[in-house]
Amino acid sequence: MIEFLRFCTVGLGAYVVDVGLFNLLAYHWPIDLPFDQSMTAKTISVSVSIVFAWTGNRLWTFRSKQQNSRRREFAMFVLVNIGGMAVALACLAVSRFVLGFDSQFADNIAANVVGLVLGTAFRYVLYRYVVFNPLASAAAAPRSH
């Protein structure tokens, strides 16, 4: 239970970083971003929040689950978060390009509410059983004969 509460606390911090940076870049940044402003802003904000979340989860939430390879752990963490980012971007893309909603409110509901709920469930399961799991790390390690 403590682990889950720590996960949620780190996630809340990452959420604040993600949503704050998204809104800054998409709606208050004086420079136009390439492609679609909101889609690019979301990609950047999630990327920054990934580094924040890995640091918090590694140093606090899952600190007792030591890995053989931090490099492998970080790579797995990034891959899982790319999946989580894809969930949020898919929700944002459906809202903007399929449903035609392009207001700041609609973007935040799609990416930062619906995408958050779906992406969080996806990430927690994979963090718990793949990324920060010493047994998964040992199984993936090359064996010497």
PDB file of C-alpha atoms in Angstrom:
ATOM      1  CA  MET A   1       0.000   0.000   0.000  1.00  0.00           C
ATOM      2  CA  ILE A   2       2.861   2.384   0.830  1.00  0.00           C
ATOM      3  CA  GLU A   3       4.449   1.639  -2.546  1.00  0.00           C
ATOM      4  CA  PHE A   4       1.206   2.498  -4.344  1.00  0.00           C
ATOM      5  CA  LEU A   5       0.828   5.765  -2.377  1.00  0.00           C
ATOM      6  CA  ARG A   6       4.405   6.708  -3.257  1.00  0.00           C
ATOM      7  CA  PHE A   7       3.705   5.850  -6.889  1.00  0.00           C
ATOM      8  CA  CYS A   8       0.644   8.121  -6.783  1.00  0.00           C
ATOM      9  CA  THR A   9       2.637  10.953  -5.171  1.00  0.00           C
ATOM     10  CA  VAL A  10       5.380  10.770  -7.795  1.00  0.00           C
ATOM     11  CA  GLY A  11       2.674  10.517 -10.438  1.00  0.00           C
ATOM     12  CA  LEU A  12       0.978  13.641  -9.098  1.00  0.00           C
ATOM     13  CA  GLY A  13       4.272  15.522  -9.351  1.00  0.00           C
ATOM     14  CA  ALA A  14       4.811  14.255 -12.887  1.00  0.00           C
ATOM     15  CA  TYR A  15       1.217  15.221 -13.707  1.00  0.00           C
ATOM     16  CA  VAL A  16       1.809  18.789 -12.506  1.00  0.00           C
ATOM     17  CA  VAL A  17       4.977  18.977 -14.627  1.00  0.00           C
ATOM     18  CA  ASP A  18       3.152  17.497 -17.644  1.00  0.00           C
ATOM     19  CA  VAL A  19      -0.006  19.626 -17.465  1.00  0.00           C
ATOM     20  CA  GLY A  20       1.809  22.818 -16.528  1.00  0.00           C
ATOM     21  CA  LEU A  21       4.363  22.502 -19.305  1.00  0.00           C
ATOM     22  CA  PHE A  22       1.695  21.401 -21.815  1.00  0.00           C
ATOM     23  CA  ASN A  23      -0.443  24.473 -21.149  1.00  0.00           C
ATOM     24  CA  LEU A  24       2.561  26.788 -21.151  1.00  0.00           C
ATOM     25  CA  LEU A  25       3.824  25.478 -24.499  1.00  0.00           C
ATOM     26  CA  ALA A  26       0.453  25.019 -26.207  1.00  0.00           C
ATOM     27  CA  TYR A  27      -1.274  28.221 -25.116  1.00  0.00           C
ATOM     28  CA  HIS A  28       1.176  30.714 -23.618  1.00  0.00           C
ATOM     29  CA  TRP A  29       4.445  30.110 -25.456  1.00  0.00           C
ATOM     30  CA  PRO A  30       5.295  33.065 -27.701  1.00  0.00           C
ATOM     31  CA  ILE A  31       6.940  30.824 -30.311  1.00  0.00           C
ATOM     32  CA  ASP A  32       4.984  28.547 -32.639  1.00  0.00           C
ATOM     33  CA  LEU A  33       5.918  24.900 -32.234  1.00  0.00           C
ATOM     34  CA  PRO A  34       6.275  22.704 -35.331  1.00  0.00           C
ATOM     35  CA  PHE A  35       3.316  20.666 -36.578  1.00  0.00           C
ATOM     36  CA  ASP A  36       0.213  20.948 -34.403  1.00  0.00           C
ATOM     37  CA  GLN A  37       0.936  23.213 -31.397  1.00  0.00           C
ATOM     38  CA  SER A  38      -0.980  21.035 -28.900  1.00  0.00           C
ATOM     39  CA  MET A  39       0.349  17.701 -30.154  1.00  0.00           C
ATOM     40  CA  THR A  40       3.961  18.954 -30.088  1.00  0.00           C
ATOM     41  CA  ALA A  41       3.465  20.576 -26.675  1.00  0.00           C
ATOM     42  CA  LYS A  42       2.073  17.310 -25.295  1.00  0.00           C
ATOM     43  CA  THR A  43       5.005  15.336 -26.682  1.00  0.00           C
ATOM     44  CA  ILE A  44       7.497  17.711 -25.031  1.00  0.00           C
ATOM     45  CA  SER A  45       5.623  17.884 -21.709  1.00  0.00           C
ATOM     46  CA  VAL A  46       5.329  14.107 -21.425  1.00  0.00           C
ATOM     47  CA  SER A  47       9.025  13.695 -22.271  1.00  0.00           C
ATOM     48  CA  VAL A  48      10.039  16.030 -19.440  1.00  0.00           C
ATOM     49  CA  SER A  49       7.617  14.362 -17.016  1.00  0.00           C
ATOM     50  CA  ILE A  50       9.091  10.942 -17.912  1.00  0.00           C
ATOM     51  CA  VAL A  51      12.496  11.978 -16.567  1.00  0.00           C
ATOM     52  CA  PHE A  52      10.859  13.466 -13.447  1.00  0.00           C
ATOM     53  CA  ALA A  53       8.822  10.295 -12.858  1.00  0.00           C
ATOM     54  CA  TRP A  54      11.719   7.884 -13.363  1.00  0.00           C
ATOM     55  CA  THR A  55      13.855   9.806 -10.889  1.00  0.00           C
ATOM     56  CA  GLY A  56      11.078   9.874  -8.271  1.00  0.00           C
ATOM     57  CA  ASN A  57      10.121   6.243  -8.754  1.00  0.00           C
ATOM     58  CA  ARG A  58      13.711   4.987  -8.784  1.00  0.00           C
ATOM     59  CA  LEU A  59      14.835   7.006  -5.757  1.00  0.00           C
ATOM     60  CA  TRP A  60      11.653   6.728  -3.671  1.00  0.00           C
ATOM     61  CA  THR A  61       8.787   4.455  -4.805  1.00  0.00           C
ATOM     62  CA  PHE A  62      10.728   1.399  -5.958  1.00  0.00           C
ATOM     63  CA  ARG A  63      14.087   2.075  -4.274  1.00  0.00           C
ATOM     64  CA  SER A  64      14.079  -1.341  -2.586  1.00  0.00           C
ATOM     65  CA  LYS A  65      13.742  -3.127  -5.935  1.00  0.00           C
ATOM     66  CA  GLN A  66      17.327  -2.962  -7.114  1.00  0.00           C
ATOM     67  CA  GLN A  67      18.046  -3.902 -10.699  1.00  0.00           C
ATOM     68  CA  ASN A  68      21.066  -5.529 -12.239  1.00  0.00           C
ATOM     69  CA  SER A  69      21.146  -2.771 -14.826  1.00  0.00           C
ATOM     70  CA  ARG A  70      19.925   0.789 -14.309  1.00  0.00           C
ATOM     71  CA  ARG A  71      20.438   1.378 -18.023  1.00  0.00           C
ATOM     72  CA  ARG A  72      18.022  -1.459 -18.876  1.00  0.00           C
ATOM     73  CA  GLU A  73      15.586  -0.218 -16.230  1.00  0.00           C
ATOM     74  CA  PHE A  74      15.630   3.326 -17.623  1.00  0.00           C
ATOM     75  CA  ALA A  75      15.224   2.039 -21.186  1.00  0.00           C
ATOM     76  CA  MET A  76      12.225  -0.068 -20.126  1.00  0.00           C
ATOM     77  CA  PHE A  77      10.813   2.902 -18.203  1.00  0.00           C
ATOM     78  CA  VAL A  78      11.103   5.125 -21.280  1.00  0.00           C
ATOM     79  CA  LEU A  79       9.469   2.463 -23.484  1.00  0.00           C
ATOM     80  CA  VAL A  80       6.570   2.068 -21.055  1.00  0.00           C
ATOM     81  CA  ASN A  81       6.156   5.839 -20.922  1.00  0.00           C
ATOM     82  CA  ILE A  82       6.223   6.113 -24.691  1.00  0.00           C
ATOM     83  CA  GLY A  83       3.258   3.721 -24.547  1.00  0.00           C
ATOM     84  CA  GLY A  84       1.607   5.955 -21.939  1.00  0.00           C
ATOM     85  CA  MET A  85       2.339   9.015 -24.083  1.00  0.00           C
ATOM     86  CA  ALA A  86       0.810   7.249 -27.089  1.00  0.00           C
ATOM     87  CA  VAL A  87      -2.379   6.727 -25.066  1.00  0.00           C
ATOM     88  CA  ALA A  88      -2.561  10.454 -24.181  1.00  0.00           C
ATOM     89  CA  LEU A  89      -1.706  11.543 -27.722  1.00  0.00           C
ATOM     90  CA  ALA A  90      -4.310   9.170 -29.159  1.00  0.00           C
ATOM     91  CA  CYS A  91      -6.959  10.673 -26.877  1.00  0.00           C
ATOM     92  CA  LEU A  92      -5.854  14.187 -27.887  1.00  0.00           C
ATOM     93  CA  ALA A  93      -5.784  13.297 -31.598  1.00  0.00           C
ATOM     94  CA  VAL A  94      -9.289  11.784 -31.499  1.00  0.00           C
ATOM     95  CA  SER A  95     -10.587  14.879 -29.736  1.00  0.00           C
ATOM     96  CA  ARG A  96      -8.898  17.333 -32.111  1.00  0.00           C
ATOM     97  CA  PHE A  97      -8.961  15.571 -35.476  1.00  0.00           C
ATOM     98  CA  VAL A  98     -11.950  13.228 -35.282  1.00  0.00           C
ATOM     99  CA  LEU A  99     -14.349  15.107 -33.012  1.00  0.00           C
ATOM    100  CA  GLY A 100     -13.156  18.593 -34.002  1.00  0.00           C
ATOM    101  CA  PHE A 101     -12.629  19.881 -30.445  1.00  0.00           C
ATOM    102  CA  ASP A 102      -9.646  22.231 -30.356  1.00  0.00           C
ATOM    103  CA  SER A 103     -10.144  24.488 -27.339  1.00  0.00           C
ATOM    104  CA  GLN A 104      -7.757  24.549 -24.406  1.00  0.00           C
ATOM    105  CA  PHE A 105     -10.485  22.971 -22.256  1.00  0.00           C
ATOM    106  CA  ALA A 106     -11.095  20.125 -24.732  1.00  0.00           C
ATOM    107  CA  ASP A 107      -7.353  19.500 -25.139  1.00  0.00           C
ATOM    108  CA  ASN A 108      -6.910  19.255 -21.373  1.00  0.00           C
ATOM    109  CA  ILE A 109      -9.868  16.895 -20.923  1.00  0.00           C
ATOM    110  CA  ALA A 110      -8.697  14.632 -23.740  1.00  0.00           C
ATOM    111  CA  ALA A 111      -4.988  14.533 -22.947  1.00  0.00           C
ATOM    112  CA  ASN A 112      -4.834  15.234 -19.226  1.00  0.00           C
ATOM    113  CA  VAL A 113      -7.973  13.545 -17.902  1.00  0.00           C
ATOM    114  CA  VAL A 114      -8.989  10.706 -20.229  1.00  0.00           C
ATOM    115  CA  GLY A 115      -5.402  10.065 -21.336  1.00  0.00           C
ATOM    116  CA  LEU A 116      -4.207  10.244 -17.729  1.00  0.00           C
ATOM    117  CA  VAL A 117      -6.644   7.636 -16.433  1.00  0.00           C
ATOM    118  CA  LEU A 118      -5.949   5.167 -19.233  1.00  0.00           C
ATOM    119  CA  GLY A 119      -2.206   5.825 -19.304  1.00  0.00           C
ATOM    120  CA  THR A 120      -1.782   5.561 -15.522  1.00  0.00           C
ATOM    121  CA  ALA A 121      -3.328   2.110 -15.355  1.00  0.00           C
ATOM    122  CA  PHE A 122      -1.121   0.984 -18.241  1.00  0.00           C
ATOM    123  CA  ARG A 123       2.052   2.409 -16.663  1.00  0.00           C
ATOM    124  CA  TYR A 124       1.501   1.148 -13.114  1.00  0.00           C
ATOM    125  CA  VAL A 125       1.056  -2.454 -14.185  1.00  0.00           C
ATOM    126  CA  LEU A 126       4.148  -2.365 -16.379  1.00  0.00           C
ATOM    127  CA  TYR A 127       6.252  -0.473 -13.804  1.00  0.00           C
ATOM    128  CA  ARG A 128       5.310  -2.966 -11.098  1.00  0.00           C
ATOM    129  CA  TYR A 129       5.793  -6.159 -13.041  1.00  0.00           C
ATOM    130  CA  VAL A 130       8.371  -5.294 -15.705  1.00  0.00           C
ATOM    131  CA  VAL A 131      10.364  -2.094 -15.144  1.00  0.00           C
ATOM    132  CA  PHE A 132      11.046  -2.200 -11.386  1.00  0.00           C
ATOM    133  CA  ASN A 133      10.883  -5.989 -10.993  1.00  0.00           C
ATOM    134  CA  PRO A 134      14.226  -7.601 -10.139  1.00  0.00           C
ATOM    135  CA  LEU A 135      12.949 -10.988 -11.357  1.00  0.00           C
ATOM    136  CA  ALA A 136      12.107  -9.570 -14.788  1.00  0.00           C
ATOM    137  CA  SER A 137      15.535  -7.951 -14.896  1.00  0.00           C
ATOM    138  CA  ALA A 138      17.249 -11.239 -14.028  1.00  0.00           C
ATOM    139  CA  ALA A 139      15.239 -13.115 -16.676  1.00  0.00           C
ATOM    140  CA  ALA A 140      16.272 -10.560 -19.333  1.00  0.00           C
ATOM    141  CA  ALA A 141      19.956 -10.651 -18.392  1.00  0.00           C
ATOM    142  CA  PRO A 142      22.237 -12.669 -20.668  1.00  0.00           C
ATOM    143  CA  ARG A 143      23.325 -15.952 -19.134  1.00  0.00           C
ATOM    144  CA  SER A 144      26.919 -17.097 -19.167  1.00  0.00           C
ATOM    145  CA  HIS A 145      27.729 -20.773 -19.588  1.00  0.00           C
TER     146      HIS A 145
END
